[in-house]
Amino acid sequence: MAKLIKNAFKAWIDTMPPGPAKLIVIGQIEVPTGGFKAKLVRAVPQGINPAILLLDVEVTKPTGIVTQAISRIDLRFEESPPLVRYTSVTTRLESDTVTCDVTETS
C-alpha cells in the first residue's frame, strides 16, 4: 500500500508581502501502481497541543487498468492565514507518521 517518503516533508509559514501569512506543507507518498490519488487534510479531531498541526493523507485507489510501476504522488496543504502559530506538523498515513518543524520565511 501507500507509504510516506519521510525526508520529503517540509512545512513553513510564508510571511512575504503583500498578502496575509500562509502555512504551506509539502511532501510525497509512494504507491505501488499508477492511478492513485492523494491529498493532505486536517485531522479531526486535532491533538491536545494546538501548536502541533495534525494532517492525514487521504488516498484514493485506482479503478480500471493501471500502470505497474511504483509511483510518487506530491502532496500540498495550505492554510491562510494559519489558525495558530504552529511549531510542527505531524502527517499520518495509516500507522505511519512523519513530523517536521515549521520554519518561517520573510
Coordinates of N, CA, C and O in Angstrom, one line a residue:
M1 N 0.8 -1.2 0.0 CA 0.0 0.0 0.0 C 0.9 1.3 0.0 O 2.1 1.2 -0.1
A2 N 0.3 2.4 0.2 CA 1.0 3.7 0.1 C 1.8 3.8 1.4 O 1.5 3.3 2.4
K3 N 3.0 4.5 1.2 CA 3.8 4.8 2.3 C 4.4 6.3 2.2 O 4.6 6.8 1.1
L4 N 4.7 6.9 3.4 CA 5.2 8.2 3.4 C 6.7 8.2 3.0 O 7.4 7.3 3.4
I5 N 7.1 9.2 2.2 CA 8.5 9.4 1.9 C 9.0 10.5 3.0 O 8.8 11.7 2.8
K6 N 9.6 10.0 4.0 CA 9.8 10.8 5.2 C 10.7 12.0 5.0 O 10.4 13.1 5.6
N7 N 11.7 11.9 4.2 CA 12.6 13.1 4.0 C 12.0 14.1 3.0 O 12.6 15.1 2.8
A8 N 10.8 13.9 2.5 CA 10.2 14.8 1.5 C 9.3 15.8 2.2 O 8.8 16.7 1.5
F9 N 9.0 15.7 3.5 CA 8.0 16.6 4.1 C 8.7 17.8 4.7 O 9.7 17.7 5.4
K10 N 8.1 19.0 4.4 CA 8.6 20.3 4.9 C 7.4 21.1 5.1 O 6.3 21.0 4.5
A11 N 7.5 22.0 6.1 CA 6.5 23.0 6.5 C 7.1 24.3 6.8 O 8.1 24.4 7.4
W12 N 6.4 25.4 6.3 CA 6.8 26.7 6.6 C 5.7 27.7 6.5 O 4.6 27.4 6.0
I13 N 5.9 28.9 7.2 CA 4.9 29.9 7.1 C 5.5 31.0 6.3 O 6.6 31.5 6.5
D14 N 4.8 31.3 5.2 CA 5.2 32.3 4.2 C 4.6 33.7 4.7 O 3.4 33.9 4.7
T15 N 5.5 34.6 5.1 CA 5.1 35.9 5.6 C 5.4 37.0 4.6 O 5.4 38.2 4.9
M16 N 5.8 36.6 3.4 CA 6.1 37.6 2.3 C 4.9 38.5 2.0 O 3.8 38.1 1.9
P17 N 5.2 39.8 1.9 CA 4.1 40.8 1.5 C 3.7 40.4 0.1 O 4.4 39.8 -0.7
P18 N 2.5 40.8 -0.3 CA 1.6 41.7 0.3 C 0.5 41.0 1.1 O -0.2 41.7 1.8
G19 N 0.3 39.7 0.9 CA -0.8 39.0 1.5 C -0.6 38.6 2.9 O 0.4 38.8 3.5
P20 N -1.7 38.0 3.5 CA -1.6 37.5 4.9 C -0.6 36.3 4.9 O -0.3 35.7 3.9
A21 N -0.1 36.0 6.1 CA 0.7 34.8 6.2 C 0.0 33.5 5.8 O -1.2 33.4 5.8
K22 N 0.8 32.6 5.2 CA 0.2 31.4 4.7 C 1.1 30.2 5.2 O 2.3 30.2 5.0
L23 N 0.5 29.2 5.8 CA 1.1 27.9 6.1 C 1.2 27.0 4.9 O 0.1 26.8 4.3
I24 N 2.3 26.5 4.6 CA 2.4 25.6 3.4 C 3.1 24.3 3.9 O 4.2 24.4 4.6
V25 N 2.5 23.2 3.6 CA 3.1 21.9 4.0 C 3.2 21.1 2.6 O 2.2 21.0 1.9
I26 N 4.4 20.5 2.4 CA 4.6 19.7 1.2 C 5.2 18.3 1.6 O 5.8 18.2 2.6
G27 N 5.0 17.3 0.7 CA 5.5 16.0 1.0 C 5.2 15.1 -0.2 O 4.6 15.5 -1.2
Q28 N 5.6 13.8 0.0 CA 5.3 12.8 -1.1 C 5.0 11.5 -0.4 O 5.4 11.2 0.7
I29 N 4.2 10.7 -1.1 CA 3.9 9.3 -0.8 C 4.3 8.5 -2.0 O 4.4 8.9 -3.1
E30 N 4.6 7.2 -1.7 CA 4.9 6.2 -2.7 C 3.8 5.2 -2.7 O 3.3 4.7 -1.7
V31 N 3.3 4.9 -4.0 CA 2.2 4.0 -4.2 C 2.7 2.9 -5.1 O 3.6 3.1 -5.9
P32 N 2.1 1.7 -5.0 CA 2.5 0.5 -5.8 C 2.3 0.5 -7.3 O 2.9 -0.2 -8.0
T33 N 1.3 1.3 -7.7 CA 0.9 1.4 -9.1 C 0.5 2.8 -9.5 O 0.3 3.7 -8.6
G34 N 0.3 3.1 -10.8 CA -0.2 4.4 -11.2 C -1.7 4.4 -10.9 O -2.3 3.5 -10.5
G35 N -2.2 5.6 -11.0 CA -3.7 5.8 -10.9 C -4.2 6.2 -9.5 O -5.3 6.5 -9.3
F36 N -3.3 6.1 -8.5 CA -3.7 6.6 -7.2 C -3.8 8.1 -7.1 O -3.2 8.8 -7.9
K37 N -4.7 8.6 -6.2 CA -4.8 10.0 -6.0 C -4.7 10.2 -4.5 O -5.1 9.3 -3.7
A38 N -4.1 11.3 -4.0 CA -3.9 11.5 -2.6 C -4.0 13.0 -2.3 O -3.7 13.8 -3.2
K39 N -4.4 13.4 -1.1 CA -4.3 14.8 -0.6 C -4.1 14.8 0.9 O -4.4 13.8 1.6
L40 N -3.6 16.0 1.3 CA -3.5 16.2 2.8 C -4.7 16.9 3.3 O -5.2 17.9 2.7
V41 N -5.3 16.5 4.4 CA -6.4 17.1 5.0 C -6.2 17.2 6.5 O -5.4 16.5 7.1
R42 N -6.8 18.3 7.1 CA -6.7 18.5 8.5 C -7.3 17.3 9.3 O -8.5 16.9 8.9
A43 N -6.6 16.8 10.2 CA -7.2 15.6 11.0 C -8.3 16.1 11.9 O -8.2 17.2 12.5
V44 N -9.3 15.3 12.1 CA -10.4 15.6 13.0 C -10.6 14.4 13.9 O -10.8 13.3 13.5
P45 N -10.4 14.6 15.2 CA -10.0 15.8 15.9 C -8.5 16.1 15.9 O -7.7 15.2 15.6
Q46 N -8.2 17.3 16.2 CA -6.8 17.7 16.3 C -6.3 17.2 17.7 O -7.1 16.8 18.5
G47 N -5.0 17.2 17.9 CA -4.4 16.7 19.1 C -4.6 17.7 20.3 O -5.2 18.7 20.1
I48 N -4.0 17.4 21.4 CA -4.2 18.2 22.6 C -3.3 19.4 22.6 O -3.5 20.4 23.3
N49 N -2.2 19.4 21.8 CA -1.3 20.6 21.7 C -1.6 21.4 20.4 O -1.4 20.9 19.3
P50 N -2.2 22.6 20.6 CA -2.6 23.4 19.4 C -1.5 23.8 18.5 O -1.7 24.2 17.4
A51 N -0.2 23.8 19.0 CA 0.9 24.2 18.2 C 1.4 23.2 17.3 O 2.2 23.4 16.4
I52 N 0.8 21.9 17.4 CA 1.2 20.8 16.5 C 0.0 20.6 15.6 O -1.1 20.1 16.1
L53 N 0.1 20.8 14.3 CA -0.9 20.6 13.4 C -0.9 19.1 13.0 O 0.2 18.6 12.6
L54 N -2.0 18.4 13.0 CA -2.1 17.0 12.6 C -2.8 17.0 11.2 O -3.9 17.6 11.0
L55 N -2.1 16.4 10.2 CA -2.7 16.2 8.9 C -2.8 14.7 8.6 O -1.9 13.9 9.0
D56 N -3.8 14.3 7.9 CA -4.0 12.9 7.4 C -3.8 12.9 5.9 O -4.2 13.9 5.2
V57 N -3.3 11.8 5.4 CA -3.2 11.6 4.0 C -4.4 10.8 3.6 O -4.6 9.7 4.1
E58 N -5.3 11.4 2.7 CA -6.4 10.6 2.1 C -6.0 10.1 0.8 O -5.6 10.8 -0.1
V59 N -6.0 8.7 0.7 CA -5.6 8.1 -0.6 C -6.8 7.4 -1.2 O -7.6 6.7 -0.6
T60 N -6.9 7.6 -2.5 CA -8.0 7.0 -3.3 C -7.3 6.0 -4.3 O -6.5 6.4 -5.1
K61 N -7.8 4.7 -4.2 CA -7.2 3.7 -5.0 C -7.7 3.9 -6.4 O -8.8 4.4 -6.7
P62 N -6.9 3.4 -7.4 CA -7.3 3.5 -8.8 C -8.4 2.5 -9.1 O -8.6 1.5 -8.5
T63 N -9.2 2.8 -10.2 CA -10.1 1.9 -10.7 C -9.7 1.6 -12.2 O -9.2 2.5 -12.8
G64 N -10.0 0.4 -12.6 CA -9.7 0.1 -14.0 C -8.2 -0.3 -14.2 O -7.5 -0.7 -13.2
I65 N -7.7 -0.2 -15.4 CA -6.4 -0.6 -15.8 C -5.4 0.5 -15.3 O -5.6 1.7 -15.4
V66 N -4.3 0.0 -14.7 CA -3.2 0.9 -14.2 C -1.9 0.5 -14.6 O -1.7 -0.7 -15.1
T67 N -0.9 1.4 -14.6 CA 0.5 1.1 -14.9 C 1.1 0.3 -13.7 O 0.8 0.6 -12.6
Q68 N 1.9 -0.7 -14.0 CA 2.5 -1.5 -13.0 C 3.9 -0.9 -12.7 O 4.9 -1.5 -12.9
A69 N 3.9 0.3 -12.1 CA 5.2 0.9 -11.8 C 5.0 1.7 -10.5 O 4.0 2.3 -10.3
I70 N 6.0 1.5 -9.6 CA 5.9 2.3 -8.3 C 6.0 3.8 -8.7 O 6.8 4.2 -9.5
S71 N 5.1 4.5 -8.0 CA 4.9 5.9 -8.4 C 5.0 6.8 -7.1 O 4.7 6.3 -6.0
R72 N 5.3 8.0 -7.3 CA 5.3 9.0 -6.1 C 4.2 10.1 -6.4 O 4.1 10.5 -7.6
I73 N 3.5 10.5 -5.4 CA 2.5 11.5 -5.5 C 2.9 12.7 -4.7 O 3.2 12.5 -3.5
D74 N 2.9 13.9 -5.2 CA 3.2 15.1 -4.5 C 2.0 15.5 -3.7 O 0.9 15.4 -4.2
L75 N 2.2 16.0 -2.5 CA 1.1 16.4 -1.6 C 1.4 17.9 -1.2 O 2.5 18.3 -1.1
R76 N 0.3 18.6 -1.0 CA 0.4 20.0 -0.6 C -0.8 20.4 0.2 O -1.9 20.1 -0.1
F77 N -0.5 21.1 1.3 CA -1.6 21.7 2.2 C -1.3 23.1 2.4 O -0.2 23.5 2.7
E78 N -2.3 24.0 2.3 CA -2.2 25.4 2.6 C -3.3 25.9 3.5 O -4.4 25.4 3.4
E79 N -2.9 26.8 4.4 CA -3.8 27.4 5.3 C -3.5 28.9 5.4 O -2.4 29.2 5.8
S80 N -4.4 29.8 5.0 CA -4.1 31.2 5.0 C -5.3 32.0 5.6 O -6.4 31.9 5.1
P81 N -5.0 32.7 6.7 CA -3.8 32.7 7.5 C -3.8 31.5 8.4 O -4.8 30.9 8.7
P82 N -2.6 31.1 8.9 CA -2.6 29.9 9.8 C -3.4 30.2 11.1 O -3.5 31.3 11.6
L83 N -4.2 29.2 11.5 CA -5.1 29.4 12.6 C -4.4 29.7 13.9 O -4.9 30.4 14.8
V84 N -3.2 29.1 14.1 CA -2.3 29.3 15.3 C -0.9 29.4 14.8 O -0.6 29.1 13.7
R85 N 0.0 29.7 15.7 CA 1.4 29.8 15.4 C 2.0 28.4 15.6 O 2.4 28.0 16.7
Y86 N 2.0 27.6 14.5 CA 2.4 26.2 14.6 C 3.9 26.0 14.8 O 4.7 26.8 14.2
T87 N 4.3 25.1 15.6 CA 5.7 24.8 15.8 C 6.1 23.5 15.0 O 7.3 23.4 14.6
S88 N 5.2 22.6 14.7 CA 5.5 21.4 13.9 C 4.2 20.9 13.3 O 3.1 21.3 13.7
V89 N 4.4 20.0 12.3 CA 3.3 19.4 11.6 C 3.5 17.9 11.6 O 4.6 17.4 11.3
T90 N 2.6 17.1 12.1 CA 2.6 15.7 12.0 C 1.7 15.2 11.0 O 0.5 15.5 11.0
T91 N 2.2 14.4 10.0 CA 1.4 13.8 8.9 C 1.3 12.3 9.2 O 2.2 11.7 9.5
R92 N 0.0 11.9 9.0 CA -0.3 10.5 9.3 C -0.8 9.8 8.0 O -1.6 10.3 7.3
L93 N -0.4 8.5 7.8 CA -0.9 7.7 6.8 C -1.0 6.3 7.4 O 0.0 5.6 7.6
E94 N -2.2 5.9 7.7 CA -2.5 4.6 8.5 C -1.6 4.6 9.7 O -1.8 5.5 10.5
S95 N -0.7 3.7 10.0 CA 0.0 3.7 11.2 C 1.4 4.4 11.1 O 2.2 4.4 12.0
D96 N 1.7 4.9 9.9 CA 2.9 5.6 9.6 C 2.8 7.1 9.9 O 1.8 7.7 9.6
T97 N 3.8 7.7 10.5 CA 3.8 9.2 10.7 C 5.1 9.8 10.4 O 6.2 9.1 10.4
V98 N 5.1 11.1 10.1 CA 6.3 11.9 10.0 C 6.0 13.3 10.5 O 4.9 13.8 10.4
T99 N 7.0 13.8 11.3 CA 6.8 15.1 11.9 C 7.9 16.0 11.4 O 9.1 15.6 11.3
C100 N 7.6 17.2 11.1 CA 8.6 18.2 10.6 C 8.3 19.5 11.3 O 7.2 19.9 11.7
D101 N 9.4 20.3 11.6 CA 9.3 21.6 12.2 C 8.8 22.6 11.2 O 9.0 22.5 10.0
V102 N 8.1 23.6 11.7 CA 7.6 24.7 10.9 C 8.6 25.8 10.9 O 9.0 26.3 12.0
T103 N 9.1 26.3 9.8 CA 10.0 27.4 9.7 C 9.3 28.6 9.2 O 8.1 28.5 8.8
E104 N 9.9 29.8 9.2 CA 9.2 31.0 8.7 C 10.1 31.6 7.7 O 11.3 31.8 7.8
T105 N 9.4 32.1 6.5 CA 10.1 32.8 5.5 C 9.6 34.2 5.5 O 8.4 34.5 5.8
S106 N 10.5 35.2 5.2 CA 10.0 36.6 5.2 C 10.7 37.3 4.1 O 11.7 36.9 3.5

